[in-house]
Amino acid sequence: MLIQFKRWITLFTCTFLFASCDQPPPLHHETFFILGTLVEFTIADTPEPTAQAAILAAKDEMQRIHTRFATNHSEGETAIFNQLPAHRPFLFSSEEQQLILQAQLLQSQSQQAFQITLGALDQLWGLSQSPMRSTPPSESSIQQLLPDIDCLEPLANQQWQKRVASCQLDFGGIAKGYAIDQGIKMLKAHGIANAIINAGGDMRIIGTKHGTPWKIGIRHPRNATKTIAAVDLSGDVSIVTSGDYERFFIYNDRRYHHILDPKTGYPSDRAQSTTVIADNATLADGWSTALFVLGKEGLPIVEKYGMAALLIDHDGHLYQNQRMDSMLKTAQHPPSLSQQ
Ligand code: ADP
Ligand code: MG
């Protein structure tokens, strides 16, 4: 009887161990409302207390960046600079200066499609605020605030000034990516090797999901429940999508959204969505906005700078550059439509 009982115990323990060895430990998920969006942290293969401490540190860091770069945080450098009159030197912190320089590089590489000095125009359109505007501003007010490409003047020692008062900074096209990068830096500093930070669809992933790549879906711009493609990502890489479906209003059957063409002052009408895969989220975020303004002609430019990209144009046709093509083939999820 005793022997039989021992045997039963052994069998039970083995079965239990087998089951627990076979199944990977659960993923650790947490979601917060920061950066004006839902930010989801997913961590794999990490003890719960380590994951929790890492997520809290990353979240605090991302919130700090938001305060510094958002135009509506009165204590942030961006908001203070925006209030200044023309020709008043302002000393930026080195962090802010770095992001300005990165944005300016992107501005020239994207043939001025990306501009961080369209803050006044962005305010006029009121699409980044709540409540949002529901009618377009007048043509004359748009023309008055069209950003001058050189309106931000560098002085010595991290000081900058505006050439005109309407030259206002708007980091909305790049700051979320920078915040994600800093969040990942925090996770790594806490020893996390396998994770995703997903800020409203803008992501950076590290490592794997229990040894296999993370599978990332790219959403359909006109149907939030559908994906247009999926890609397998592992290592350390970022994927960011910009779309005309996030913040928009319809007026006289026309869609007005939050990505502005600095040449016209109006929302760009060349795309419904753009997705860029790059080494980090700052680049992917900035370039997805820039590509949105450039339209499909921008795909070879993104290719030239070593990034994968796809774009759904205003008619719903899908185009992708060669790098994206090879990534989607590897992922065995070739998209159905035409290729650039
Ligand atoms: P989201 O913030 O919804 O993820 P994007 O990354 O494409 O979308 O950024 C859109 C934001 O970028 C706008 O709300 C505005 O603040 C800013 N922006 C709009 N047009 C441009 C542009 N041409 N260049 C740089 N920034 C832009
Ligand atoms: Mg962007």
mmCIF file of C-alpha atoms and ligand atoms in Angstrom:
data_model
loop_
_atom_site.group_PDB
_atom_site.id
_atom_site.type_symbol
_atom_site.label_atom_id
_atom_site.label_comp_id
_atom_site.label_asym_id
_atom_site.label_seq_id
_atom_site.Cartn_x
_atom_site.Cartn_y
_atom_site.Cartn_z
ATOM 1 C CA MET A 1 0.000 0.000 0.000
ATOM 2 C CA LEU A 2 2.849 2.348 1.029
ATOM 3 C CA ILE A 3 4.813 1.442 -2.130
ATOM 4 C CA GLN A 4 1.777 2.089 -4.260
ATOM 5 C CA PHE A 5 1.240 5.483 -2.598
ATOM 6 C CA LYS A 6 4.941 6.417 -3.181
ATOM 7 C CA ARG A 7 4.630 5.414 -6.823
ATOM 8 C CA TRP A 8 1.523 7.579 -7.189
ATOM 9 C CA ILE A 9 3.288 10.543 -5.611
ATOM 10 C CA THR A 10 6.267 10.098 -7.978
ATOM 11 C CA LEU A 11 3.980 9.872 -10.981
ATOM 12 C CA PHE A 12 2.057 12.962 -9.899
ATOM 13 C CA THR A 13 5.283 14.972 -9.320
ATOM 14 C CA CYS A 14 6.649 13.960 -12.725
ATOM 15 C CA THR A 15 3.422 14.833 -14.464
ATOM 16 C CA PHE A 16 3.347 18.155 -12.692
ATOM 17 C CA LEU A 17 6.998 18.907 -13.485
ATOM 18 C CA PHE A 18 6.521 17.823 -17.066
ATOM 19 C CA ALA A 19 3.555 20.161 -17.446
ATOM 20 C CA SER A 20 5.378 23.105 -15.872
ATOM 21 C CA CYS A 21 8.549 22.483 -17.939
ATOM 22 C CA ASP A 22 6.574 22.189 -21.142
ATOM 23 C CA GLN A 23 4.714 25.460 -20.760
ATOM 24 C CA PRO A 24 6.704 28.698 -20.845
ATOM 25 C CA PRO A 25 6.220 31.008 -17.876
ATOM 26 C CA PRO A 26 3.445 33.541 -18.455
ATOM 27 C CA LEU A 27 4.241 36.903 -20.004
ATOM 28 C CA HIS A 28 4.171 39.891 -17.694
ATOM 29 C CA HIS A 29 1.833 42.633 -19.015
ATOM 30 C CA GLU A 30 1.122 46.115 -17.705
ATOM 31 C CA THR A 31 -0.687 49.008 -19.336
ATOM 32 C CA PHE A 32 -0.683 52.684 -18.353
ATOM 33 C CA PHE A 33 -2.132 55.845 -19.821
ATOM 34 C CA ILE A 34 0.978 57.987 -20.436
ATOM 35 C CA LEU A 35 2.217 60.086 -23.428
ATOM 36 C CA GLY A 36 -1.447 60.760 -24.188
ATOM 37 C CA THR A 37 -1.981 57.119 -25.172
ATOM 38 C CA LEU A 38 -2.116 53.598 -23.782
ATOM 39 C CA VAL A 39 1.384 52.268 -23.279
ATOM 40 C CA GLU A 40 1.676 48.507 -22.871
ATOM 41 C CA PHE A 41 4.719 46.763 -21.435
ATOM 42 C CA THR A 42 5.181 43.050 -22.142
ATOM 43 C CA ILE A 43 8.052 41.183 -20.532
ATOM 44 C CA ALA A 44 9.014 37.541 -21.031
ATOM 45 C CA ASP A 45 11.210 35.114 -19.107
ATOM 46 C CA THR A 46 11.706 37.385 -16.102
ATOM 47 C CA PRO A 47 10.786 36.918 -12.423
ATOM 48 C CA GLU A 48 7.740 38.963 -11.461
ATOM 49 C CA PRO A 49 9.439 41.386 -8.978
ATOM 50 C CA THR A 50 12.214 42.233 -11.483
ATOM 51 C CA ALA A 51 9.668 42.807 -14.253
ATOM 52 C CA GLN A 52 7.558 45.048 -12.033
ATOM 53 C CA ALA A 53 10.473 47.203 -10.868
ATOM 54 C CA ALA A 54 11.744 47.565 -14.442
ATOM 55 C CA ILE A 55 8.332 48.567 -15.784
ATOM 56 C CA LEU A 56 7.855 51.217 -13.086
ATOM 57 C CA ALA A 57 11.277 52.742 -13.835
ATOM 58 C CA ALA A 58 10.574 52.731 -17.589
ATOM 59 C CA LYS A 59 7.144 54.255 -17.103
ATOM 60 C CA ASP A 60 8.545 57.088 -14.935
ATOM 61 C CA GLU A 61 11.255 57.813 -17.497
ATOM 62 C CA MET A 62 8.719 57.945 -20.339
ATOM 63 C CA GLN A 63 6.507 60.280 -18.328
ATOM 64 C CA ARG A 64 9.506 62.543 -17.657
ATOM 65 C CA ILE A 65 10.191 62.807 -21.384
ATOM 66 C CA HIS A 66 6.575 63.577 -22.123
ATOM 67 C CA THR A 67 6.623 66.465 -19.642
ATOM 68 C CA ARG A 68 9.809 67.831 -21.163
ATOM 69 C CA PHE A 69 8.805 67.640 -24.822
ATOM 70 C CA ALA A 70 5.029 68.117 -24.846
ATOM 71 C CA THR A 71 3.940 71.591 -25.904
ATOM 72 C CA ASN A 72 1.172 71.711 -23.286
ATOM 73 C CA HIS A 73 3.335 71.096 -20.191
ATOM 74 C CA SER A 74 4.033 74.623 -19.020
ATOM 75 C CA GLU A 75 7.104 73.573 -16.983
ATOM 76 C CA GLY A 76 8.744 71.823 -19.966
ATOM 77 C CA GLU A 77 11.485 73.490 -22.028
ATOM 78 C CA THR A 78 9.504 73.129 -25.250
ATOM 79 C CA ALA A 79 6.488 75.007 -23.900
ATOM 80 C CA ILE A 80 8.697 77.732 -22.370
ATOM 81 C CA PHE A 81 10.616 78.231 -25.625
ATOM 82 C CA ASN A 82 7.378 78.400 -27.610
ATOM 83 C CA GLN A 83 6.144 81.328 -25.506
ATOM 84 C CA LEU A 84 9.260 83.440 -26.160
ATOM 85 C CA PRO A 85 9.333 86.356 -28.605
ATOM 86 C CA ALA A 86 11.674 86.353 -31.622
ATOM 87 C CA HIS A 87 15.434 86.853 -31.137
ATOM 88 C CA ARG A 88 15.460 85.873 -27.439
ATOM 89 C CA PRO A 89 18.282 83.352 -26.809
ATOM 90 C CA PHE A 90 17.195 80.240 -24.897
ATOM 91 C CA LEU A 91 19.463 77.652 -23.323
ATOM 92 C CA PHE A 92 18.236 74.106 -23.962
ATOM 93 C CA SER A 93 19.326 71.093 -21.922
ATOM 94 C CA SER A 94 21.615 68.760 -23.842
ATOM 95 C CA GLU A 95 18.808 66.191 -24.075
ATOM 96 C CA GLU A 96 16.479 68.667 -25.811
ATOM 97 C CA GLN A 97 19.295 69.911 -28.020
ATOM 98 C CA GLN A 98 20.071 66.327 -29.099
ATOM 99 C CA LEU A 99 16.489 65.719 -30.191
ATOM 100 C CA ILE A 100 16.366 69.054 -32.024
ATOM 101 C CA LEU A 101 19.524 68.077 -33.924
ATOM 102 C CA GLN A 102 18.128 64.644 -34.761
ATOM 103 C CA ALA A 103 14.895 66.228 -35.973
ATOM 104 C CA GLN A 104 16.818 68.708 -38.107
ATOM 105 C CA LEU A 105 18.806 65.902 -39.721
ATOM 106 C CA LEU A 106 15.548 64.122 -40.494
ATOM 107 C CA GLN A 107 14.181 67.389 -41.860
ATOM 108 C CA SER A 108 16.969 67.665 -44.421
ATOM 109 C CA GLN A 109 17.035 63.918 -45.247
ATOM 110 C CA SER A 110 13.272 63.961 -45.845
ATOM 111 C CA GLN A 111 13.416 67.002 -48.141
ATOM 112 C CA GLN A 112 11.638 69.143 -45.499
ATOM 113 C CA ALA A 113 8.667 66.751 -45.207
ATOM 114 C CA PHE A 114 9.431 66.456 -41.493
ATOM 115 C CA GLN A 115 9.564 69.744 -39.583
ATOM 116 C CA ILE A 116 9.591 70.301 -35.847
ATOM 117 C CA THR A 117 8.934 74.016 -36.220
ATOM 118 C CA LEU A 118 5.299 73.677 -37.238
ATOM 119 C CA GLY A 119 4.025 74.021 -33.653
ATOM 120 C CA ALA A 120 1.970 77.148 -34.366
ATOM 121 C CA LEU A 121 0.368 75.517 -37.402
ATOM 122 C CA ASP A 122 -0.356 72.381 -35.370
ATOM 123 C CA GLN A 123 -2.051 74.542 -32.702
ATOM 124 C CA LEU A 124 -4.084 76.294 -35.390
ATOM 125 C CA TRP A 125 -5.367 72.967 -36.740
ATOM 126 C CA GLY A 126 -6.136 71.930 -33.161
ATOM 127 C CA LEU A 127 -5.927 68.226 -33.947
ATOM 128 C CA SER A 128 -3.465 67.410 -31.178
ATOM 129 C CA GLN A 129 -5.686 69.039 -28.544
ATOM 130 C CA SER A 130 -8.868 68.074 -26.854
ATOM 131 C CA PRO A 131 -11.516 68.925 -27.644
ATOM 132 C CA MET A 132 -10.393 68.764 -31.280
ATOM 133 C CA ARG A 133 -11.366 71.317 -33.885
ATOM 134 C CA SER A 134 -14.149 70.213 -36.169
ATOM 135 C CA THR A 135 -13.786 72.665 -39.083
ATOM 136 C CA PRO A 136 -10.652 73.634 -41.031
ATOM 137 C CA PRO A 137 -9.041 77.006 -40.227
ATOM 138 C CA SER A 138 -9.137 79.809 -42.812
ATOM 139 C CA GLU A 139 -6.721 79.721 -45.768
ATOM 140 C CA SER A 140 -5.189 83.055 -44.730
ATOM 141 C CA SER A 141 -4.474 81.927 -41.149
ATOM 142 C CA ILE A 142 -2.789 78.774 -42.512
ATOM 143 C CA GLN A 143 -0.612 80.797 -44.901
ATOM 144 C CA GLN A 144 0.443 83.135 -42.081
ATOM 145 C CA LEU A 145 1.765 80.239 -39.997
ATOM 146 C CA LEU A 146 3.470 78.178 -42.716
ATOM 147 C CA PRO A 147 6.808 77.322 -41.123
ATOM 148 C CA ASP A 148 9.973 78.812 -42.538
ATOM 149 C CA ILE A 149 12.491 75.947 -42.839
ATOM 150 C CA ASP A 150 15.267 77.965 -41.191
ATOM 151 C CA CYS A 151 13.262 79.755 -38.524
ATOM 152 C CA LEU A 152 15.131 78.066 -35.666
ATOM 153 C CA GLU A 153 18.550 79.620 -35.297
ATOM 154 C CA PRO A 154 21.394 77.897 -33.429
ATOM 155 C CA LEU A 155 23.606 80.172 -31.296
ATOM 156 C CA ALA A 156 26.676 79.196 -29.288
ATOM 157 C CA ASN A 157 26.606 76.747 -26.335
ATOM 158 C CA GLN A 158 23.256 75.002 -26.725
ATOM 159 C CA GLN A 159 21.423 78.286 -27.107
ATOM 160 C CA TRP A 160 18.795 78.755 -29.791
ATOM 161 C CA GLN A 161 16.478 81.537 -30.843
ATOM 162 C CA LYS A 162 13.551 81.968 -33.195
ATOM 163 C CA ARG A 163 13.762 84.241 -36.168
ATOM 164 C CA VAL A 164 10.000 84.870 -35.958
ATOM 165 C CA ALA A 165 7.626 84.489 -33.001
ATOM 166 C CA SER A 166 5.492 81.922 -34.884
ATOM 167 C CA CYS A 167 8.485 79.543 -35.044
ATOM 168 C CA GLN A 168 7.279 77.045 -32.457
ATOM 169 C CA LEU A 169 8.566 73.603 -31.655
ATOM 170 C CA ASP A 170 6.379 70.524 -31.991
ATOM 171 C CA PHE A 171 8.026 67.209 -31.145
ATOM 172 C CA GLY A 172 4.743 65.293 -31.693
ATOM 173 C CA GLY A 173 6.181 63.407 -34.685
ATOM 174 C CA ILE A 174 9.241 62.046 -32.893
ATOM 175 C CA ALA A 175 9.004 62.355 -29.076
ATOM 176 C CA LYS A 176 6.925 59.208 -28.575
ATOM 177 C CA GLY A 177 9.654 57.212 -30.315
ATOM 178 C CA TYR A 178 12.328 58.831 -28.162
ATOM 179 C CA ALA A 179 10.287 58.045 -25.026
ATOM 180 C CA ILE A 180 10.014 54.388 -26.120
ATOM 181 C CA ASP A 181 13.797 54.233 -26.656
ATOM 182 C CA GLN A 182 14.430 55.641 -23.197
ATOM 183 C CA GLY A 183 11.898 53.190 -21.735
ATOM 184 C CA ILE A 184 13.757 50.275 -23.354
ATOM 185 C CA LYS A 185 17.031 51.653 -21.994
ATOM 186 C CA MET A 186 15.519 51.492 -18.491
ATOM 187 C CA LEU A 187 14.274 47.940 -18.995
ATOM 188 C CA LYS A 188 17.743 46.875 -20.137
ATOM 189 C CA ALA A 189 19.334 48.595 -17.137
ATOM 190 C CA HIS A 190 17.126 46.371 -14.961
ATOM 191 C CA GLY A 191 18.423 43.276 -16.733
ATOM 192 C CA ILE A 192 15.405 42.712 -18.996
ATOM 193 C CA ALA A 193 16.361 40.943 -22.239
ATOM 194 C CA ASN A 194 12.970 40.022 -23.744
ATOM 195 C CA ALA A 195 10.286 42.689 -23.937
ATOM 196 C CA ILE A 196 8.027 44.961 -25.973
ATOM 197 C CA ILE A 197 7.029 48.545 -25.274
ATOM 198 C CA ASN A 198 3.955 49.385 -27.316
ATOM 199 C CA ALA A 199 2.826 53.017 -27.183
ATOM 200 C CA GLY A 200 -0.437 53.128 -29.115
ATOM 201 C CA GLY A 201 0.930 50.900 -31.902
ATOM 202 C CA ASP A 202 4.452 52.347 -31.926
ATOM 203 C CA MET A 203 6.816 49.660 -30.657
ATOM 204 C CA ARG A 204 10.326 48.648 -29.852
ATOM 205 C CA ILE A 205 10.998 45.002 -29.176
ATOM 206 C CA ILE A 206 14.009 43.289 -27.625
ATOM 207 C CA GLY A 207 14.921 39.608 -27.496
ATOM 208 C CA THR A 208 12.303 36.974 -28.186
ATOM 209 C CA LYS A 209 9.086 35.552 -26.830
ATOM 210 C CA HIS A 210 10.346 32.383 -25.141
ATOM 211 C CA GLY A 211 12.929 31.796 -27.883
ATOM 212 C CA THR A 212 10.733 32.576 -30.907
ATOM 213 C CA PRO A 213 10.390 35.978 -32.611
ATOM 214 C CA TRP A 214 7.665 38.367 -31.529
ATOM 215 C CA LYS A 215 4.900 38.438 -34.149
ATOM 216 C CA ILE A 216 3.751 42.000 -34.834
ATOM 217 C CA GLY A 217 0.630 42.807 -36.822
ATOM 218 C CA ILE A 218 0.283 46.009 -38.864
ATOM 219 C CA ARG A 219 -3.267 47.314 -38.613
ATOM 220 C CA HIS A 220 -5.556 48.085 -41.517
ATOM 221 C CA PRO A 221 -6.028 51.874 -41.693
ATOM 222 C CA ARG A 222 -9.782 51.614 -42.255
ATOM 223 C CA ASN A 223 -10.581 48.621 -40.059
ATOM 224 C CA ALA A 224 -9.063 48.452 -36.575
ATOM 225 C CA THR A 225 -9.905 44.770 -36.232
ATOM 226 C CA LYS A 226 -7.946 43.736 -39.358
ATOM 227 C CA THR A 227 -4.208 43.510 -40.040
ATOM 228 C CA ILE A 228 -2.709 44.126 -43.477
ATOM 229 C CA ALA A 229 0.488 42.197 -42.760
ATOM 230 C CA ALA A 230 2.441 40.629 -39.929
ATOM 231 C CA VAL A 231 6.153 40.555 -39.365
ATOM 232 C CA ASP A 232 8.389 38.445 -37.115
ATOM 233 C CA LEU A 233 10.836 40.581 -35.156
ATOM 234 C CA SER A 234 13.553 39.678 -32.669
ATOM 235 C CA GLY A 235 16.784 41.159 -31.336
ATOM 236 C CA ASP A 236 16.474 44.898 -30.923
ATOM 237 C CA VAL A 237 14.308 46.703 -33.448
ATOM 238 C CA SER A 238 11.452 49.163 -33.676
ATOM 239 C CA ILE A 239 8.249 49.293 -35.739
ATOM 240 C CA VAL A 240 6.127 52.446 -35.885
ATOM 241 C CA THR A 241 2.960 53.289 -37.817
ATOM 242 C CA SER A 242 1.525 56.737 -38.547
ATOM 243 C CA GLY A 243 -2.069 56.952 -39.705
ATOM 244 C CA ASP A 244 -4.781 59.401 -40.667
ATOM 245 C CA TYR A 245 -7.250 57.489 -38.461
ATOM 246 C CA GLU A 246 -5.868 58.456 -35.030
ATOM 247 C CA ARG A 247 -6.966 62.091 -34.788
ATOM 248 C CA PHE A 248 -9.163 63.523 -37.506
ATOM 249 C CA PHE A 249 -12.455 65.180 -38.315
ATOM 250 C CA ILE A 250 -14.549 64.965 -41.468
ATOM 251 C CA TYR A 251 -15.747 68.239 -42.973
ATOM 252 C CA ASN A 252 -17.622 68.432 -46.278
ATOM 253 C CA ASP A 253 -16.746 64.767 -46.928
ATOM 254 C CA ARG A 254 -13.044 65.422 -46.570
ATOM 255 C CA ARG A 255 -10.850 63.922 -43.828
ATOM 256 C CA TYR A 256 -8.638 66.392 -41.932
ATOM 257 C CA HIS A 257 -6.032 64.667 -39.758
ATOM 258 C CA HIS A 258 -2.979 65.505 -37.648
ATOM 259 C CA ILE A 259 -0.054 64.925 -40.068
ATOM 260 C CA LEU A 260 0.600 68.186 -41.868
ATOM 261 C CA ASP A 261 2.422 68.843 -45.118
ATOM 262 C CA PRO A 262 4.750 71.772 -44.227
ATOM 263 C CA LYS A 263 4.691 72.909 -47.877
ATOM 264 C CA THR A 264 0.921 73.433 -48.026
ATOM 265 C CA GLY A 265 -0.013 73.781 -44.346
ATOM 266 C CA TYR A 266 -2.792 71.196 -44.853
ATOM 267 C CA PRO A 267 -3.016 67.562 -43.721
ATOM 268 C CA SER A 268 -1.065 65.451 -46.185
ATOM 269 C CA ASP A 269 -3.356 63.505 -48.516
ATOM 270 C CA ARG A 270 -0.809 61.062 -49.949
ATOM 271 C CA ALA A 271 -1.351 58.204 -47.515
ATOM 272 C CA GLN A 272 -3.734 56.523 -45.095
ATOM 273 C CA SER A 273 -0.926 54.921 -43.135
ATOM 274 C CA THR A 274 2.822 54.389 -43.173
ATOM 275 C CA THR A 275 4.935 51.852 -41.263
ATOM 276 C CA VAL A 276 8.688 52.031 -40.745
ATOM 277 C CA ILE A 277 11.001 49.424 -39.196
ATOM 278 C CA ALA A 278 14.289 50.868 -37.905
ATOM 279 C CA ASP A 279 16.995 50.216 -35.322
ATOM 280 C CA ASN A 280 15.350 52.475 -32.791
ATOM 281 C CA ALA A 281 11.958 54.040 -32.164
ATOM 282 C CA THR A 282 13.102 57.673 -32.539
ATOM 283 C CA LEU A 283 14.070 56.960 -36.150
ATOM 284 C CA ALA A 284 11.047 54.787 -36.898
ATOM 285 C CA ASP A 285 8.665 57.395 -35.427
ATOM 286 C CA GLY A 286 10.222 60.357 -37.219
ATOM 287 C CA TRP A 287 10.429 58.532 -40.542
ATOM 288 C CA SER A 288 6.891 57.151 -40.423
ATOM 289 C CA THR A 289 5.631 60.754 -40.112
ATOM 290 C CA ALA A 290 8.024 61.975 -42.835
ATOM 291 C CA LEU A 291 7.040 59.134 -45.204
ATOM 292 C CA PHE A 292 3.384 59.931 -44.636
ATOM 293 C CA VAL A 293 4.021 63.442 -45.990
ATOM 294 C CA LEU A 294 6.277 62.249 -48.832
ATOM 295 C CA GLY A 295 3.883 59.563 -50.049
ATOM 296 C CA LYS A 296 5.078 56.511 -51.992
ATOM 297 C CA GLU A 297 7.865 58.541 -53.655
ATOM 298 C CA GLY A 298 9.455 58.584 -50.197
ATOM 299 C CA LEU A 299 9.907 54.781 -50.084
ATOM 300 C CA PRO A 300 13.289 54.767 -51.914
ATOM 301 C CA ILE A 301 14.505 57.542 -49.594
ATOM 302 C CA VAL A 302 13.681 55.432 -46.538
ATOM 303 C CA GLU A 303 15.405 52.487 -48.280
ATOM 304 C CA LYS A 304 18.494 54.641 -48.871
ATOM 305 C CA TYR A 305 18.786 55.272 -45.126
ATOM 306 C CA GLY A 306 18.598 51.534 -44.406
ATOM 307 C CA MET A 307 15.034 51.154 -43.133
ATOM 308 C CA ALA A 308 12.104 48.969 -44.161
ATOM 309 C CA ALA A 309 8.850 50.751 -44.932
ATOM 310 C CA LEU A 310 5.375 50.226 -46.269
ATOM 311 C CA LEU A 311 2.642 52.661 -47.152
ATOM 312 C CA ILE A 312 -1.085 52.486 -47.878
ATOM 313 C CA ASP A 313 -1.832 55.334 -50.271
ATOM 314 C CA HIS A 314 -4.970 57.502 -50.290
ATOM 315 C CA ASP A 315 -6.727 54.938 -52.528
ATOM 316 C CA GLY A 316 -5.927 52.041 -50.202
ATOM 317 C CA HIS A 317 -3.130 50.531 -52.342
ATOM 318 C CA LEU A 318 -0.201 49.016 -50.510
ATOM 319 C CA TYR A 319 3.394 49.796 -51.507
ATOM 320 C CA GLN A 320 6.572 48.680 -49.807
ATOM 321 C CA ASN A 321 10.296 49.108 -50.273
ATOM 322 C CA GLN A 322 12.688 46.206 -50.920
ATOM 323 C CA ARG A 323 13.755 45.857 -47.312
ATOM 324 C CA MET A 324 10.166 45.510 -46.182
ATOM 325 C CA ASP A 325 9.509 43.052 -48.983
ATOM 326 C CA SER A 326 12.263 40.743 -47.768
ATOM 327 C CA MET A 327 11.148 41.077 -44.129
ATOM 328 C CA LEU A 328 7.553 40.184 -44.968
ATOM 329 C CA LYS A 329 8.703 37.224 -47.093
ATOM 330 C CA THR A 330 10.801 35.972 -44.196
ATOM 331 C CA ALA A 331 7.753 36.331 -42.004
ATOM 332 C CA GLN A 332 5.745 34.362 -44.632
ATOM 333 C CA HIS A 333 2.996 36.958 -44.619
ATOM 334 C CA PRO A 334 3.336 38.583 -48.025
ATOM 335 C CA PRO A 335 0.855 41.430 -48.400
ATOM 336 C CA SER A 336 -1.639 41.103 -51.203
ATOM 337 C CA LEU A 337 -1.223 44.375 -53.069
ATOM 338 C CA SER A 338 1.297 46.086 -55.322
ATOM 339 C CA GLN A 339 4.933 46.658 -54.522
ATOM 340 C CA GLN A 340 7.143 49.699 -55.057
HETATM 341 P P1 ADP B 1 1.132 59.803 -33.685
HETATM 342 O O1 ADP B 1 1.681 60.825 -32.741
HETATM 343 O O2 ADP B 1 -0.368 59.765 -33.766
HETATM 344 O O3 ADP B 1 1.727 58.461 -33.488
HETATM 345 P P2 ADP B 1 2.912 60.767 -35.728
HETATM 346 O O4 ADP B 1 4.089 60.140 -35.104
HETATM 347 O O5 ADP B 1 2.814 60.631 -37.197
HETATM 348 O O6 ADP B 1 1.543 60.248 -35.138
HETATM 349 O O7 ADP B 1 2.968 62.301 -35.344
HETATM 350 C C1 ADP B 1 1.959 63.221 -35.635
HETATM 351 C C2 ADP B 1 2.266 64.469 -34.859
HETATM 352 O O8 ADP B 1 3.490 65.022 -35.349
HETATM 353 C C3 ADP B 1 1.227 65.563 -35.004
HETATM 354 O O9 ADP B 1 0.242 65.471 -33.989
HETATM 355 C C4 ADP B 1 2.075 66.824 -34.873
HETATM 356 O O10 ADP B 1 2.308 67.095 -33.511
HETATM 357 C C5 ADP B 1 3.408 66.420 -35.502
HETATM 358 N N1 ADP B 1 3.496 66.674 -36.944
HETATM 359 C C6 ADP B 1 2.493 66.823 -37.857
HETATM 360 N N2 ADP B 1 2.983 66.994 -39.093
HETATM 361 C C7 ADP B 1 4.337 66.926 -38.977
HETATM 362 C C8 ADP B 1 5.422 67.058 -39.911
HETATM 363 N N3 ADP B 1 5.213 67.256 -41.201
HETATM 364 N N4 ADP B 1 6.681 66.966 -39.422
HETATM 365 C C9 ADP B 1 6.907 66.747 -38.104
HETATM 366 N N5 ADP B 1 5.953 66.653 -37.192
HETATM 367 C C10 ADP B 1 4.674 66.716 -37.605
HETATM 368 MG MG MG B 2 5.977 59.934 -35.921
#
